[in-house]
mmCIF file of C-alpha atoms and ligand atoms in Angstrom:
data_model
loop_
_atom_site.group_PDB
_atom_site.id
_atom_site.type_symbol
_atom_site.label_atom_id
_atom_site.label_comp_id
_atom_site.label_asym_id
_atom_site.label_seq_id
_atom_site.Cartn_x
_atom_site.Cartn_y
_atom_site.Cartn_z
ATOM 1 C CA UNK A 14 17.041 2.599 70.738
ATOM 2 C CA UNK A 15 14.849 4.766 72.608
ATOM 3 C CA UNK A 16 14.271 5.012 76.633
ATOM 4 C CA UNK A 17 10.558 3.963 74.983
ATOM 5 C CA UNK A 18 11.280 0.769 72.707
ATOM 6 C CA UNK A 19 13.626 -0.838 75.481
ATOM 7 C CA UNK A 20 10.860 -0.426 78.214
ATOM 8 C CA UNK A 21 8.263 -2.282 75.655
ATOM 9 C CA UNK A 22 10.648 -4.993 74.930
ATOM 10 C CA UNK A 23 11.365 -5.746 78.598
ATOM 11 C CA UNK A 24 7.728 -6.495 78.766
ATOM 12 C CA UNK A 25 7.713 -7.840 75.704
ATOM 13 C CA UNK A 26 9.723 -10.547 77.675
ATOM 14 C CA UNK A 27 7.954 -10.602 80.624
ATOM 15 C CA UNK A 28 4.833 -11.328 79.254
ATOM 16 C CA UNK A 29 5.294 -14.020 76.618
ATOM 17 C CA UNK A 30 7.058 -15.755 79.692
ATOM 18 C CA UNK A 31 3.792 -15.192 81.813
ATOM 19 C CA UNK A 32 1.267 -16.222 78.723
ATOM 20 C CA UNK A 33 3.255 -19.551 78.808
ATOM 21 C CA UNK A 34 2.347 -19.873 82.389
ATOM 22 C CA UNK A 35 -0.917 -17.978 82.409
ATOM 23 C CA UNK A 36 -1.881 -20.770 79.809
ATOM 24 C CA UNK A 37 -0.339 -23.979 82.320
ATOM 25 C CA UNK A 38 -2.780 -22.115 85.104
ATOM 26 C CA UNK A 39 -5.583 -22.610 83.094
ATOM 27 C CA UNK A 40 -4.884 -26.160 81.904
ATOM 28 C CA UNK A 41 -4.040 -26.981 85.467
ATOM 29 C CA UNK A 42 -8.114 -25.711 86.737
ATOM 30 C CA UNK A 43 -10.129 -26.298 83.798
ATOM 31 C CA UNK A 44 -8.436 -29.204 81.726
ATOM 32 C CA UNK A 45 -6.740 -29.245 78.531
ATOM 33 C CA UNK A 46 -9.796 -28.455 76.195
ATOM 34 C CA UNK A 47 -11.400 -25.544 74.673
ATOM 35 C CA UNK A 48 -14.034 -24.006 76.700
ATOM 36 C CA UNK A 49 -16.552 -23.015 73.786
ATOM 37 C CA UNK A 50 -16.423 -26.186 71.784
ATOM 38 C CA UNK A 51 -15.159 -28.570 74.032
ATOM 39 C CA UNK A 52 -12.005 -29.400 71.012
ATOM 40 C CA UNK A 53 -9.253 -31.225 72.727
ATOM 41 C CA UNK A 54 -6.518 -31.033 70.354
ATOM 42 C CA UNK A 55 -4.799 -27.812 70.888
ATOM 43 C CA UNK A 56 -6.132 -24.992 73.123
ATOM 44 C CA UNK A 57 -4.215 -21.407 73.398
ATOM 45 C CA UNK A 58 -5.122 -18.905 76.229
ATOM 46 C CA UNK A 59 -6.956 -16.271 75.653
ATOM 47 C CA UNK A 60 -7.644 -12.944 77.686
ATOM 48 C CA UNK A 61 -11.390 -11.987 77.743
ATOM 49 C CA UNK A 62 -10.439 -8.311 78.706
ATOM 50 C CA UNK A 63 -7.100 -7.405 76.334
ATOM 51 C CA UNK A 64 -4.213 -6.726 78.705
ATOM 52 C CA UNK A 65 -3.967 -3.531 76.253
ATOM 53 C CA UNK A 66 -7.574 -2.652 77.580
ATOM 54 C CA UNK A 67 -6.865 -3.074 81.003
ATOM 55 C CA UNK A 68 -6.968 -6.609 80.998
ATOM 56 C CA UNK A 69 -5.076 -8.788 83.825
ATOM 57 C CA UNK A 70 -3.103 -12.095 83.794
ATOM 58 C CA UNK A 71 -6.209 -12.873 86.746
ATOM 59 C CA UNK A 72 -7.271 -16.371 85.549
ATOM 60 C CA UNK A 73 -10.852 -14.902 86.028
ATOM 61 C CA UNK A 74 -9.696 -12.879 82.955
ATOM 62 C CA UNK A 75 -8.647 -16.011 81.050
ATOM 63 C CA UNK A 76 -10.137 -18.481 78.619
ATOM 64 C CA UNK A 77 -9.092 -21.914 77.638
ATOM 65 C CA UNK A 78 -9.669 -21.731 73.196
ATOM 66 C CA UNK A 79 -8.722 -23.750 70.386
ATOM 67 C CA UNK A 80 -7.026 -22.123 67.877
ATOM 68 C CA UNK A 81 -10.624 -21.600 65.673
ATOM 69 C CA UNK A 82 -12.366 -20.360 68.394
ATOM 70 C CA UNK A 83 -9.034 -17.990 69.183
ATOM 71 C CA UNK A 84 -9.400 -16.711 65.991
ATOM 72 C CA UNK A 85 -12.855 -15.561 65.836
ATOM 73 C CA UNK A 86 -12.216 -13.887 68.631
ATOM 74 C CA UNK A 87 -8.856 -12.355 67.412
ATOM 75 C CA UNK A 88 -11.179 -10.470 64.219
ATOM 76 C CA UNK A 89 -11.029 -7.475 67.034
ATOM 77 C CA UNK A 90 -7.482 -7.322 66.203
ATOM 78 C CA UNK A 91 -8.377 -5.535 63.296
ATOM 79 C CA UNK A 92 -10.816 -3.163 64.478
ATOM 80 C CA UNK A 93 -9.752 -2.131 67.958
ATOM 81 C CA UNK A 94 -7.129 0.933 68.411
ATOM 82 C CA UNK A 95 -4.727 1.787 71.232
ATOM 83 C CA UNK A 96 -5.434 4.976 73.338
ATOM 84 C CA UNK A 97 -2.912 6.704 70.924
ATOM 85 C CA UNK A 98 -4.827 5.811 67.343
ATOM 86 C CA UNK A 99 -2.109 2.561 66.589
ATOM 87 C CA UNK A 100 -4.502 -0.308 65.162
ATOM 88 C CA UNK A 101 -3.682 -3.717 66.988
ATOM 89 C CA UNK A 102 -2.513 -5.650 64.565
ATOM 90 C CA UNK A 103 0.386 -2.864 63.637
ATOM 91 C CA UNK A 104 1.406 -3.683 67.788
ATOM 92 C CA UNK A 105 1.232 -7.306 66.632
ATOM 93 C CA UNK A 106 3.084 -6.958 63.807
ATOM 94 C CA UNK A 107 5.806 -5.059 65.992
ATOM 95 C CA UNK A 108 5.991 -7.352 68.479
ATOM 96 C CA UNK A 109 6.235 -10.373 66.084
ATOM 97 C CA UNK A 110 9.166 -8.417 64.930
ATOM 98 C CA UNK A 111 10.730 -8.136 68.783
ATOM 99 C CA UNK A 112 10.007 -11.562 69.109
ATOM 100 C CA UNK A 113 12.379 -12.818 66.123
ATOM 101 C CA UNK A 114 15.302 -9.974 67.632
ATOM 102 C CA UNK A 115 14.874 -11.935 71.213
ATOM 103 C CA UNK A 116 15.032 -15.497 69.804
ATOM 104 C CA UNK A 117 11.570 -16.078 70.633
ATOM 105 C CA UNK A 118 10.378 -17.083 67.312
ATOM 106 C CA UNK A 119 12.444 -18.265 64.214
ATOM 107 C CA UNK A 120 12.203 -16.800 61.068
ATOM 108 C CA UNK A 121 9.885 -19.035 59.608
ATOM 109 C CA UNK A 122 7.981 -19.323 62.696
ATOM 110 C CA UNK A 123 7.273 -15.381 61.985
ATOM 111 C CA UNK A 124 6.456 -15.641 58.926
ATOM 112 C CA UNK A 125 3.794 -18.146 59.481
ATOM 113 C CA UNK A 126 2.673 -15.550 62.436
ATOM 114 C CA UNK A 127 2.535 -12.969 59.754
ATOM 115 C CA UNK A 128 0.143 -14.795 57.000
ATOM 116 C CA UNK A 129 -2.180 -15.898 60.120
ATOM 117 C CA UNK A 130 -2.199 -12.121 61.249
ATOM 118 C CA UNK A 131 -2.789 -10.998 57.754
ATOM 119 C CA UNK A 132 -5.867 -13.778 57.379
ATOM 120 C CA UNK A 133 -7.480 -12.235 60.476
HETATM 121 ZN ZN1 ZN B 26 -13.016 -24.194 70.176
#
């Protein structure tokens, strides 16, 4: 393991632990429903600004979005590149893959992760 990989898996950690609460902030101010179609059901939080483009955990910078409305949103995924060429969905991919190694996700939790990347 590099001095690299173990720096991006500490926050890695850090910030699937702060997009659980980033996500309880927003339910807390704006209620548990999606703020472009008003759905109920499920809602995920969403950063308007990508932390990965700057974006902060601010909840200025977040949005309350079911998981359809998430997903249009999450097309960019396939389009937008890091400063250093990687496409987003190969950090995705990677940090699906950090996720399982941590505990954070089981096995078939990933793979579902995967196909719903892969639709995108
Ligand atoms: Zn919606």
């Amino acid at each position: 393991m590099t001095p690299d990989s173990s720096r991006n898996r500490a926050d890695l950690r850090r910030d699937s632990a702060l997009q659980r609460r980033f996500r309880v902030r927003l339910i807390e101010e704006r209620g548990h429903r999606c703020e472009q179609c008003g759905n109920a059901e499920k809602v995920e939080a969403h950063h308007r600004v990508p932390l990965n483009q700057g974006g902060t955990w601010d909840l200025e910078n977040g949005q309350l979005l079911c998981p359809e409305c998430h997903k249009s949103t999450r097309s960019f995924a396939w389009k937008i590149q890091r400063g250093d060429g990687t496409p987003t969905r190969d950090v995705l991919f990677e940090a699906i893959a950090q996720l399982v190694e941590y505990g954070g996700l089981t096995e078939s939790e990933a793979t579902d992760a995967r196909n719903r990347l892969r639709n995108y």
